[in-house]
Tab-separated table of C-alpha atoms in Angstrom:
chain	number	residue	atom	x	y	z
N	2	UNK	CA	-29.094	-86.887	-55.021
N	3	UNK	CA	-31.161	-84.664	-57.214
N	4	UNK	CA	-29.122	-82.407	-59.542
N	5	UNK	CA	-31.037	-79.301	-58.273
N	6	UNK	CA	-30.002	-80.192	-54.744
N	7	UNK	CA	-26.431	-80.562	-55.717
N	8	UNK	CA	-26.441	-77.172	-57.437
N	9	UNK	CA	-27.958	-75.477	-54.390
N	10	UNK	CA	-25.411	-76.856	-51.997
N	11	UNK	CA	-22.576	-75.840	-54.492
N	12	UNK	CA	-24.075	-72.376	-54.735
N	13	UNK	CA	-23.649	-71.905	-50.941
N	14	UNK	CA	-20.096	-72.780	-51.350
N	15	UNK	CA	-19.716	-70.401	-54.333
N	16	UNK	CA	-20.940	-67.559	-52.168
N	17	UNK	CA	-18.335	-68.200	-49.520
N	18	UNK	CA	-15.696	-68.281	-52.351
N	19	UNK	CA	-17.016	-64.973	-53.618
N	20	UNK	CA	-16.926	-63.460	-50.208
N	21	UNK	CA	-13.292	-64.416	-49.789
N	22	UNK	CA	-12.435	-62.975	-53.196
N	23	UNK	CA	-14.247	-59.810	-52.440
N	24	UNK	CA	-12.250	-59.355	-49.159
N	25	UNK	CA	-8.810	-60.555	-50.296
N	26	UNK	CA	-8.870	-58.572	-53.526
N	27	UNK	CA	-8.835	-55.110	-51.890
N	28	UNK	CA	-6.373	-56.316	-49.434
N	29	UNK	CA	-4.125	-57.542	-52.329
N	30	UNK	CA	-4.582	-54.213	-54.215
N	31	UNK	CA	-3.643	-52.170	-51.086
N	32	UNK	CA	-0.592	-54.297	-50.531
N	33	UNK	CA	0.372	-53.938	-54.133
N	34	UNK	CA	0.207	-50.135	-53.969
N	35	UNK	CA	1.842	-49.734	-50.590
N	36	UNK	CA	4.767	-51.982	-51.273
N	37	UNK	CA	4.991	-51.018	-54.942
N	38	UNK	CA	5.409	-47.273	-54.038
N	39	UNK	CA	7.767	-48.254	-51.260
N	40	UNK	CA	9.818	-50.256	-53.599
N	41	UNK	CA	9.989	-47.373	-56.088
N	42	UNK	CA	10.231	-44.307	-53.820
N	43	UNK	CA	11.011	-45.479	-50.373
N	44	UNK	CA	14.347	-44.894	-48.665
N	45	UNK	CA	16.740	-47.765	-48.359
N	46	UNK	CA	15.132	-49.603	-45.381
N	47	UNK	CA	11.606	-49.333	-46.946
N	48	UNK	CA	12.826	-50.581	-50.225
N	49	UNK	CA	14.533	-53.512	-48.528
N	50	UNK	CA	11.274	-54.287	-46.583
N	51	UNK	CA	9.269	-54.265	-49.838
N	52	UNK	CA	11.839	-56.637	-51.505
N	53	UNK	CA	11.691	-58.992	-48.646
N	54	UNK	CA	7.895	-59.098	-48.681
N	55	UNK	CA	7.674	-59.665	-52.371
N	56	UNK	CA	10.297	-62.364	-52.493
N	57	UNK	CA	9.006	-64.203	-49.501
N	58	UNK	CA	5.427	-64.281	-50.660
N	59	UNK	CA	6.200	-65.081	-54.230
N	60	UNK	CA	8.885	-67.620	-53.298
N	61	UNK	CA	7.048	-69.821	-50.898
N	62	UNK	CA	3.980	-71.956	-51.297
N	63	UNK	CA	0.655	-70.196	-50.762
N	64	UNK	CA	-0.758	-73.304	-49.052
N	65	UNK	CA	2.137	-73.261	-46.483
N	66	UNK	CA	1.663	-69.519	-45.995
N	67	UNK	CA	-1.970	-70.274	-45.144
N	68	UNK	CA	-1.091	-73.093	-42.820
N	69	UNK	CA	1.351	-70.802	-41.094
N	70	UNK	CA	-1.164	-68.055	-40.480
N	71	UNK	CA	-3.909	-70.513	-39.423
N	72	UNK	CA	-1.968	-73.254	-37.547
N	73	UNK	CA	1.331	-71.809	-36.508
N	74	UNK	CA	0.548	-68.232	-35.474
N	75	UNK	CA	-1.732	-69.395	-32.715
N	76	UNK	CA	1.295	-71.183	-31.170
N	77	UNK	CA	2.726	-67.678	-30.775
N	78	UNK	CA	-0.549	-66.276	-29.322
N	79	UNK	CA	-2.164	-64.848	-32.426
N	80	UNK	CA	-5.434	-66.754	-32.884
N	81	UNK	CA	-7.466	-65.828	-35.949
N	82	UNK	CA	-10.541	-67.506	-37.334
N	83	UNK	CA	-10.183	-69.472	-40.542
N	84	UNK	CA	-11.999	-66.888	-42.790
N	85	UNK	CA	-9.598	-64.138	-41.640
N	86	UNK	CA	-6.639	-66.375	-42.068
N	87	UNK	CA	-7.678	-67.255	-45.559
N	88	UNK	CA	-8.328	-63.605	-46.590
N	89	UNK	CA	-4.899	-62.558	-45.125
N	90	UNK	CA	-2.909	-65.323	-46.639
N	91	UNK	CA	-4.420	-64.907	-50.150
N	92	UNK	CA	-4.315	-61.116	-49.994
N	93	UNK	CA	-0.646	-61.003	-48.951
N	94	UNK	CA	0.182	-63.651	-51.601
N	95	UNK	CA	-1.502	-62.137	-54.626
N	96	UNK	CA	-0.461	-58.613	-53.327
N	97	UNK	CA	3.162	-59.578	-53.669
N	98	UNK	CA	2.634	-60.256	-57.344
N	99	UNK	CA	0.657	-57.039	-57.589
N	100	UNK	CA	3.525	-55.020	-56.204
N	101	UNK	CA	5.612	-55.790	-59.293
N	102	UNK	CA	2.611	-54.892	-61.509
N	103	UNK	CA	2.409	-51.400	-59.835
N	104	UNK	CA	6.096	-50.901	-60.021
N	105	UNK	CA	6.313	-51.867	-63.679
N	106	UNK	CA	3.451	-49.781	-64.768
N	107	UNK	CA	4.681	-46.630	-63.024
N	108	UNK	CA	8.154	-47.209	-64.475
N	109	UNK	CA	6.618	-47.438	-67.946
N	110	UNK	CA	5.119	-43.884	-67.831
N	111	UNK	CA	7.293	-41.875	-70.184
N	112	UNK	CA	10.079	-39.909	-68.499
N	113	UNK	CA	8.760	-36.694	-70.160
N	114	UNK	CA	5.640	-36.920	-67.985
N	115	UNK	CA	7.821	-36.723	-64.828
N	116	UNK	CA	9.800	-33.895	-66.296
N	117	UNK	CA	6.692	-31.849	-67.170
N	118	UNK	CA	5.438	-32.338	-63.715
N	119	UNK	CA	8.685	-30.936	-62.290
N	120	UNK	CA	8.657	-28.103	-64.730
N	121	UNK	CA	5.104	-27.209	-63.712
N	122	UNK	CA	6.347	-27.330	-59.951
N	123	UNK	CA	3.989	-30.145	-58.855
N	124	UNK	CA	5.148	-31.670	-55.517
N	125	UNK	CA	6.162	-35.251	-55.823
N	126	UNK	CA	2.852	-36.440	-54.398
N	127	UNK	CA	0.771	-34.303	-56.503
N	128	UNK	CA	2.630	-35.462	-59.578
N	129	UNK	CA	2.264	-39.041	-58.605
N	130	UNK	CA	-1.478	-38.701	-57.837
N	131	UNK	CA	-2.530	-36.396	-60.575
N	132	UNK	CA	-0.188	-37.114	-63.472
N	133	UNK	CA	1.708	-40.415	-63.038
N	134	UNK	CA	-0.796	-42.817	-61.426
N	135	UNK	CA	-3.789	-42.001	-63.763
N	136	UNK	CA	-1.655	-42.968	-66.689
N	137	UNK	CA	0.056	-45.906	-64.929
N	138	UNK	CA	-3.322	-47.433	-63.811
N	139	UNK	CA	-4.369	-48.197	-67.402
N	140	UNK	CA	-1.309	-50.465	-67.798
N	141	UNK	CA	-1.994	-52.185	-64.429
N	142	UNK	CA	-5.522	-53.158	-65.196
N	143	UNK	CA	-4.843	-56.223	-67.492
N	144	UNK	CA	-2.206	-57.872	-65.260
N	145	UNK	CA	-4.318	-57.073	-62.202
N	146	UNK	CA	-7.167	-58.812	-63.923
N	147	UNK	CA	-5.003	-61.804	-64.381
N	148	UNK	CA	-4.107	-61.765	-60.682
N	149	UNK	CA	-7.722	-61.397	-59.679
N	150	UNK	CA	-8.391	-64.664	-61.628
N	151	UNK	CA	-5.420	-66.291	-60.041
N	152	UNK	CA	-6.954	-65.250	-56.704
N	153	UNK	CA	-10.346	-66.881	-57.543
N	154	UNK	CA	-8.472	-70.123	-58.269
N	155	UNK	CA	-6.282	-69.925	-55.247
N	156	UNK	CA	-9.209	-69.585	-52.891
N	157	UNK	CA	-9.742	-73.357	-53.213
N	158	UNK	CA	-6.842	-73.735	-50.782
N	159	UNK	CA	-9.004	-72.424	-48.018
N	160	UNK	CA	-11.008	-75.613	-48.148
N	161	UNK	CA	-7.982	-77.195	-46.420
N	162	UNK	CA	-8.434	-74.954	-43.297
N	163	UNK	CA	-12.089	-76.007	-42.721
N	164	UNK	CA	-13.754	-73.182	-44.655
N	165	UNK	CA	-16.883	-74.431	-46.561
N	166	UNK	CA	-15.987	-72.870	-49.852
N	167	UNK	CA	-17.050	-74.123	-53.245
N	168	UNK	CA	-14.135	-76.686	-53.325
N	169	UNK	CA	-14.976	-77.883	-49.812
N	170	UNK	CA	-18.530	-78.400	-50.605
N	171	UNK	CA	-17.734	-80.161	-53.700
N	172	UNK	CA	-15.458	-82.634	-52.048
N	173	UNK	CA	-17.865	-83.371	-49.256
N	174	UNK	CA	-20.732	-83.853	-51.740
N	175	UNK	CA	-18.624	-86.112	-53.850
N	176	UNK	CA	-17.539	-88.255	-50.910
N	177	UNK	CA	-21.209	-88.512	-49.873
N	178	UNK	CA	-22.934	-89.208	-53.163
N	179	UNK	CA	-20.096	-90.292	-55.495
N	180	UNK	CA	-21.746	-88.328	-58.326
N	181	UNK	CA	-18.408	-86.953	-59.258
N	182	UNK	CA	-19.299	-86.092	-62.877
N	183	UNK	CA	-22.147	-83.764	-62.083
N	184	UNK	CA	-20.535	-82.269	-59.084
N	185	UNK	CA	-17.169	-81.352	-60.450
N	186	UNK	CA	-18.814	-80.323	-63.723
N	187	UNK	CA	-20.945	-77.782	-61.850
N	188	UNK	CA	-17.851	-76.655	-59.876
N	189	UNK	CA	-15.798	-75.957	-62.958
N	190	UNK	CA	-18.556	-74.007	-64.365
N	191	UNK	CA	-19.057	-71.945	-61.215
N	192	UNK	CA	-15.317	-71.054	-60.978
N	193	UNK	CA	-15.401	-70.116	-64.618
N	194	UNK	CA	-18.383	-67.821	-64.206
N	195	UNK	CA	-16.848	-66.155	-61.161
N	196	UNK	CA	-13.635	-65.655	-63.133
N	197	UNK	CA	-15.480	-64.328	-66.177
N	198	UNK	CA	-17.411	-61.835	-64.167
N	199	UNK	CA	-14.182	-60.423	-62.793
N	200	UNK	CA	-12.661	-60.360	-66.220
N	201	UNK	CA	-15.546	-58.285	-67.480
N	202	UNK	CA	-15.257	-55.821	-64.562
N	203	UNK	CA	-11.527	-55.410	-65.342
N	204	UNK	CA	-12.192	-54.974	-69.041
N	205	UNK	CA	-14.720	-52.271	-68.260
N	206	UNK	CA	-12.329	-50.508	-65.923
N	207	UNK	CA	-9.572	-50.544	-68.502
N	208	UNK	CA	-11.951	-48.898	-70.945
N	209	UNK	CA	-12.966	-46.284	-68.561
N	210	UNK	CA	-9.413	-45.397	-67.413
N	211	UNK	CA	-7.814	-45.289	-70.946
N	212	UNK	CA	-9.907	-42.274	-71.951
N	213	UNK	CA	-7.835	-39.912	-74.000
N	214	UNK	CA	-4.709	-42.050	-73.420
N	215	UNK	CA	-4.846	-43.496	-76.925
N	216	UNK	CA	-3.486	-46.807	-75.659
N	217	UNK	CA	-4.824	-49.742	-73.745
N	218	UNK	CA	-8.549	-50.423	-73.754
N	219	UNK	CA	-10.363	-53.087	-75.576
N	220	UNK	CA	-12.056	-51.519	-78.496
U	148	UNK	CA	15.627	-3.226	-70.806
U	149	UNK	CA	17.214	-3.610	-67.432
U	150	UNK	CA	20.860	-4.740	-67.323
U	151	UNK	CA	20.393	-6.840	-64.140
U	152	UNK	CA	21.322	-10.471	-64.897
U	153	UNK	CA	18.427	-12.721	-64.221
U	154	UNK	CA	20.377	-15.915	-64.988
U	155	UNK	CA	24.074	-16.328	-64.087
U	156	UNK	CA	26.255	-19.401	-64.444
U	157	UNK	CA	29.463	-19.158	-62.535
U	158	UNK	CA	32.254	-21.779	-63.039
U	159	UNK	CA	29.629	-24.506	-63.532
U	160	UNK	CA	30.679	-28.038	-64.302
U	161	UNK	CA	28.374	-30.908	-65.358
U	162	UNK	CA	29.318	-34.447	-66.096
U	163	UNK	CA	27.396	-37.530	-67.378
U	164	UNK	CA	29.521	-40.311	-66.065
U	165	UNK	CA	32.864	-39.862	-67.677
U	166	UNK	CA	31.695	-37.324	-70.225
U	167	UNK	CA	32.124	-33.774	-69.255
U	168	UNK	CA	29.429	-31.417	-70.656
U	169	UNK	CA	30.385	-28.193	-68.989
U	170	UNK	CA	33.667	-27.292	-67.385
U	171	UNK	CA	34.102	-23.924	-65.731
U	172	UNK	CA	31.271	-22.643	-67.737
U	173	UNK	CA	30.138	-19.051	-67.428
U	174	UNK	CA	27.089	-17.582	-68.914
U	175	UNK	CA	24.582	-14.895	-68.157
U	176	UNK	CA	21.199	-13.591	-69.321
U	177	UNK	CA	19.669	-10.159	-68.554
U	178	UNK	CA	16.189	-9.573	-67.496
U	179	UNK	CA	13.725	-9.636	-70.461
U	180	UNK	CA	16.464	-10.630	-72.782
U	181	UNK	CA	15.789	-13.220	-75.548
U	182	UNK	CA	18.674	-15.390	-76.174
U	183	UNK	CA	19.007	-18.129	-78.778
U	184	UNK	CA	21.417	-20.960	-78.295
U	185	UNK	CA	22.567	-22.665	-81.482
U	186	UNK	CA	25.134	-25.273	-82.214
U	187	UNK	CA	25.634	-28.885	-83.111
U	188	UNK	CA	24.005	-31.849	-81.208
U	189	UNK	CA	25.684	-32.858	-78.052
U	190	UNK	CA	27.105	-29.507	-77.463
U	191	UNK	CA	25.259	-29.020	-74.106
U	192	UNK	CA	22.479	-26.718	-75.348
U	193	UNK	CA	19.583	-28.765	-73.990
U	194	UNK	CA	21.479	-29.586	-70.782
U	195	UNK	CA	21.869	-25.889	-70.069
U	196	UNK	CA	18.020	-25.546	-70.123
U	197	UNK	CA	17.453	-28.744	-68.172
U	198	UNK	CA	19.910	-27.574	-65.453
U	199	UNK	CA	17.884	-24.337	-65.090
U	200	UNK	CA	14.579	-26.343	-65.041
U	201	UNK	CA	16.120	-28.349	-62.167
U	202	UNK	CA	15.837	-31.523	-64.195
U	203	UNK	CA	19.551	-32.103	-64.080
U	204	UNK	CA	21.885	-31.212	-61.179
U	205	UNK	CA	25.273	-29.681	-61.472
U	206	UNK	CA	28.658	-31.032	-60.331
U	207	UNK	CA	30.365	-27.729	-59.524
U	208	UNK	CA	29.982	-23.934	-59.546
U	209	UNK	CA	26.944	-21.898	-58.842
U	210	UNK	CA	23.904	-20.710	-60.729
U	211	UNK	CA	21.880	-17.679	-59.798
U	212	UNK	CA	18.360	-17.102	-60.899
U	213	UNK	CA	16.800	-13.740	-60.065
U	214	UNK	CA	19.649	-13.091	-57.610
U	215	UNK	CA	19.274	-16.274	-55.690
U	216	UNK	CA	21.260	-19.472	-56.021
U	217	UNK	CA	19.347	-22.160	-57.823
U	218	UNK	CA	21.065	-25.327	-56.776
U	219	UNK	CA	22.338	-24.114	-53.378
U	220	UNK	CA	20.886	-22.332	-50.491
U	221	UNK	CA	22.567	-20.346	-47.591
U	222	UNK	CA	22.775	-22.414	-44.407
U	223	UNK	CA	24.770	-21.392	-41.339
U	224	UNK	CA	26.788	-18.883	-43.247
U	225	UNK	CA	27.797	-21.158	-46.140
U	226	UNK	CA	26.070	-22.657	-49.141
U	227	UNK	CA	24.711	-26.172	-49.069
U	228	UNK	CA	22.898	-28.207	-51.830
U	229	UNK	CA	19.383	-26.956	-52.205
U	230	UNK	CA	16.479	-28.696	-50.425
U	231	UNK	CA	13.354	-29.797	-52.301
U	232	UNK	CA	11.600	-26.791	-50.699
U	233	UNK	CA	14.232	-24.445	-52.002
U	234	UNK	CA	14.004	-25.975	-55.585
U	235	UNK	CA	10.165	-25.740	-55.374
U	236	UNK	CA	10.445	-22.038	-54.601
U	237	UNK	CA	13.053	-21.352	-57.404
U	238	UNK	CA	10.950	-23.233	-60.030
U	239	UNK	CA	8.383	-20.543	-59.596
U	240	UNK	CA	10.536	-18.316	-61.792
U	241	UNK	CA	10.941	-20.850	-64.503
U	242	UNK	CA	8.829	-22.456	-67.228
U	243	UNK	CA	9.715	-24.858	-69.910
U	244	UNK	CA	8.425	-26.007	-73.257
U	245	UNK	CA	9.605	-29.425	-74.332
U	246	UNK	CA	10.756	-30.858	-77.662
U	247	UNK	CA	8.237	-33.675	-77.287
U	248	UNK	CA	5.475	-31.547	-75.776
U	249	UNK	CA	5.013	-33.838	-72.782
U	250	UNK	CA	1.394	-32.901	-72.480
U	251	UNK	CA	-0.699	-34.942	-69.991
U	252	UNK	CA	-2.519	-37.336	-72.275
U	253	UNK	CA	-5.251	-38.120	-69.773
U	254	UNK	CA	-6.386	-34.507	-69.378
U	255	UNK	CA	-8.252	-32.251	-71.737
U	256	UNK	CA	-6.359	-29.247	-73.231
U	257	UNK	CA	-8.062	-27.059	-70.746
U	258	UNK	CA	-7.190	-29.168	-67.788
U	259	UNK	CA	-3.583	-29.497	-69.041
U	260	UNK	CA	-3.374	-25.724	-68.673
U	261	UNK	CA	-5.409	-25.249	-65.507
U	262	UNK	CA	-4.100	-28.114	-63.392
U	263	UNK	CA	-0.817	-26.561	-62.263
U	264	UNK	CA	-2.079	-22.971	-61.677
U	265	UNK	CA	-4.876	-24.546	-59.430
U	266	UNK	CA	-2.836	-27.134	-57.574
U	267	UNK	CA	0.517	-25.345	-57.310
U	268	UNK	CA	-0.498	-21.749	-57.211
U	269	UNK	CA	-3.814	-22.122	-55.605
U	270	UNK	CA	-5.870	-20.311	-58.274
U	271	UNK	CA	-9.574	-20.807	-58.089
U	272	UNK	CA	-11.069	-22.940	-60.882
U	273	UNK	CA	-12.884	-20.003	-62.481
U	274	UNK	CA	-9.663	-17.816	-62.510
U	275	UNK	CA	-7.609	-20.692	-63.885
U	276	UNK	CA	-10.153	-21.465	-66.601
U	277	UNK	CA	-10.502	-17.777	-67.509
U	278	UNK	CA	-6.731	-17.588	-67.746
U	279	UNK	CA	-6.549	-20.864	-69.923
U	280	UNK	CA	-9.113	-19.482	-72.231
U	281	UNK	CA	-7.179	-16.303	-72.779
U	282	UNK	CA	-3.970	-18.307	-73.422
U	283	UNK	CA	-5.747	-20.657	-75.827
U	284	UNK	CA	-6.982	-17.587	-77.605
U	285	UNK	CA	-3.340	-16.266	-77.738
U	286	UNK	CA	-2.015	-19.519	-79.262
U	287	UNK	CA	-4.989	-19.828	-81.556
U	288	UNK	CA	-6.693	-22.854	-80.097
U	289	UNK	CA	-9.725	-21.455	-78.456
U	290	UNK	CA	-11.851	-24.228	-80.005
U	291	UNK	CA	-9.683	-27.068	-78.673
U	292	UNK	CA	-10.232	-26.579	-74.872
U	293	UNK	CA	-12.148	-29.801	-74.529
U	294	UNK	CA	-9.982	-31.921	-76.875
U	295	UNK	CA	-7.509	-34.518	-75.633
U	296	UNK	CA	-3.864	-33.996	-76.610
U	297	UNK	CA	-3.876	-37.177	-78.715
U	298	UNK	CA	-6.549	-35.679	-80.986
U	299	UNK	CA	-4.311	-32.695	-81.886
U	300	UNK	CA	-1.709	-32.250	-84.597
U	301	UNK	CA	1.933	-31.765	-83.438
U	302	UNK	CA	1.792	-28.067	-83.947
U	303	UNK	CA	-1.415	-27.736	-82.001
U	304	UNK	CA	0.135	-29.848	-79.182
U	305	UNK	CA	3.183	-27.673	-78.959
U	306	UNK	CA	1.004	-24.506	-78.847
U	307	UNK	CA	-0.879	-26.119	-75.926
U	308	UNK	CA	2.602	-26.800	-74.415
U	309	UNK	CA	3.369	-23.143	-74.739
U	310	UNK	CA	-0.062	-22.099	-73.182
U	311	UNK	CA	0.589	-24.582	-70.342
U	312	UNK	CA	4.032	-23.086	-69.525
U	313	UNK	CA	2.726	-19.543	-69.700
U	314	UNK	CA	-0.145	-20.301	-67.381
U	315	UNK	CA	2.346	-20.412	-64.546
U	316	UNK	CA	3.529	-16.925	-65.334
U	317	UNK	CA	7.221	-17.654	-65.325
U	318	UNK	CA	9.603	-14.847	-65.493
U	319	UNK	CA	11.969	-16.977	-67.535
U	320	UNK	CA	10.657	-19.238	-70.399
U	321	UNK	CA	12.935	-22.074	-71.535
U	322	UNK	CA	12.144	-23.393	-75.059
U	323	UNK	CA	13.891	-26.681	-75.741
U	324	UNK	CA	13.925	-27.340	-79.526
U	325	UNK	CA	10.314	-26.825	-79.604
U	326	UNK	CA	9.962	-27.346	-83.327
U	327	UNK	CA	12.355	-30.224	-83.798
U	328	UNK	CA	9.683	-33.002	-83.469
U	329	UNK	CA	7.231	-31.229	-85.866
U	330	UNK	CA	6.538	-31.799	-89.583
U	331	UNK	CA	7.994	-28.867	-91.575
U	332	UNK	CA	4.610	-27.513	-92.508
U	333	UNK	CA	3.635	-27.170	-88.826
U	334	UNK	CA	6.736	-25.327	-87.656
U	335	UNK	CA	5.578	-21.862	-88.508
U	336	UNK	CA	2.265	-21.929	-86.521
U	337	UNK	CA	4.374	-22.547	-83.405
U	338	UNK	CA	7.118	-20.012	-84.271
U	339	UNK	CA	4.377	-17.476	-84.870
U	340	UNK	CA	3.206	-17.807	-81.213
U	341	UNK	CA	6.765	-17.190	-80.028
U	342	UNK	CA	7.249	-14.321	-82.379
U	343	UNK	CA	4.224	-12.519	-80.845
U	344	UNK	CA	5.492	-13.206	-77.419
U	345	UNK	CA	8.892	-11.860	-78.326
U	346	UNK	CA	7.399	-8.629	-79.451
U	347	UNK	CA	5.980	-7.918	-76.179
U	348	UNK	CA	9.160	-8.676	-74.378
U	349	UNK	CA	7.445	-9.294	-71.043
U	350	UNK	CA	9.767	-12.005	-69.879
U	351	UNK	CA	13.101	-13.577	-70.426
U	352	UNK	CA	13.342	-16.232	-73.014
U	353	UNK	CA	16.026	-18.752	-73.531
U	354	UNK	CA	15.674	-20.839	-76.602
U	355	UNK	CA	17.565	-23.787	-77.997
U	356	UNK	CA	16.776	-24.025	-81.690
U	357	UNK	CA	17.804	-25.263	-84.959
U	358	UNK	CA	15.587	-22.662	-86.905
U	359	UNK	CA	18.408	-20.256	-87.791
U	360	UNK	CA	16.178	-17.621	-89.505
U	361	UNK	CA	13.885	-17.647	-86.495
U	362	UNK	CA	16.642	-17.285	-84.001
U	363	UNK	CA	17.950	-14.286	-86.112
U	364	UNK	CA	14.539	-12.690	-86.171
U	365	UNK	CA	13.469	-12.911	-82.530
U	366	UNK	CA	16.646	-12.872	-80.521
U	367	UNK	CA	18.489	-10.050	-78.777
U	368	UNK	CA	21.496	-12.184	-78.592
U	369	UNK	CA	22.664	-15.475	-80.217
U	370	UNK	CA	25.113	-17.881	-78.649
U	371	UNK	CA	26.879	-20.471	-80.642
U	372	UNK	CA	27.768	-23.490	-78.541
U	373	UNK	CA	30.157	-26.228	-79.222
U	374	UNK	CA	31.478	-28.883	-76.863
U	375	UNK	CA	30.041	-27.185	-73.744
U	376	UNK	CA	31.579	-23.860	-74.569
U	377	UNK	CA	30.280	-20.581	-75.947
U	378	UNK	CA	32.405	-20.269	-78.958
U	379	UNK	CA	30.912	-17.053	-80.184
U	380	UNK	CA	28.075	-14.793	-79.180
U	381	UNK	CA	26.680	-11.537	-80.172
U	382	UNK	CA	23.808	-9.669	-81.914
U	383	UNK	CA	22.092	-11.975	-84.403
U	384	UNK	CA	23.152	-9.730	-87.256
U	385	UNK	CA	26.779	-10.058	-86.452
U	386	UNK	CA	26.627	-13.860	-85.739
U	387	UNK	CA	24.739	-14.745	-88.956
U	388	UNK	CA	26.342	-12.197	-91.364
U	389	UNK	CA	29.889	-11.898	-90.188
U	390	UNK	CA	30.752	-14.711	-87.789
U	391	UNK	CA	34.371	-14.469	-86.637
U	392	UNK	CA	35.201	-18.034	-85.471
U	393	UNK	CA	35.851	-20.713	-88.033
U	394	UNK	CA	33.654	-23.167	-86.180
U	395	UNK	CA	30.784	-20.824	-86.228
U	396	UNK	CA	31.150	-20.155	-89.967
U	397	UNK	CA	31.284	-23.961	-90.742
U	398	UNK	CA	28.220	-24.570	-88.674
U	399	UNK	CA	26.150	-21.825	-90.209
U	400	UNK	CA	27.350	-22.803	-93.721
U	401	UNK	CA	26.112	-26.272	-93.215
U	402	UNK	CA	22.817	-25.056	-91.875
U	403	UNK	CA	21.973	-22.093	-94.031
U	404	UNK	CA	23.031	-23.497	-97.469
């Protein structure tokens, strides 16, 4: 097979991979914030729920979680297509790690900031939104960047539930042509490029958010 | 000066774990009075201010601010622990300046001062900004409105801290060792701001300080604290020139000589 042809097939797979990342990443971020805030500020039942979520999704295999959502849930009457199953499984899995990032970053905002917010009579939600989170976000960005890259790599799992992502295309091309060197070389490069683009985005975000804070930010 | 007590502690007790900070503690401050609290570290001076600012709860007794209970509220004919709503209402009377400034580092100086008046008191942006400009003028930092706190010196940060607290127009201002974190040469610029405020006597001030000469100069009354008790209190002249208690004498000797 021509090298150009290989690249074009793999690029199709890369687009599917990017799509999954683009959908799973916001889901993971939403889960991280919702459960992170629940873990910190929720009443007893909400806190426990957050702990169960975190420990379950961190403590079991992402592949098995994916199989559950795609193969087992339909047995209970919840059928979802492969793409949705992939996005949900990866979003929930990475989101569980993100929850701890959110919690850690909020906890690391100096106590004096919380006290000044009380002294100025901000309500708890105003204080969180306007004072605490803007400072905590800066600290969340680097570990979130790591998780985003983890997510990119974890997307290869979806090839096992019939989604024609980058890994899936690579394997079928390799089976067909046996040109493993070229194919897996290009695949490595494509994953690397996707990850680097994300890393750049996160570095930019960090720089933007750290304005005035005198910490964080890559100079 | 009115004689109506604006702050009243009645039989207040406060513990941190096994350590008792206050036990059956009584204390009151009159409206527009300026009271300095001096004493050794760990004597409960800062805790007193933090309790008033609702940063620390109490374990017993009552505190009245402006005639209303701070940590309790009337409910079905008796008093129950205050709800968040009640605390929110009571905090309206109080403002605090912190030892470590606690400015919001992600906001400009101007926004540090306008944020709470706008979000909490519902002032319009233009009113809040006008107010902030006046206050920055008052503390001598009119040219720093657009700077970020981390670009200011300690003394400048603390003057912003004072402006930020004043912007909420509290009737009681709590000053918690506001010069303790400053280099010695920056102390005076901050104290000057308080001196000017004190001259006008527009509100009640409660200050915890280690600046004895300053306490003597601005206060109507000085209280010497030790181990959660007011060992001695009175007019600054009396406390500083002829203290009666041995503990006060020893403390002042150590500080002034």
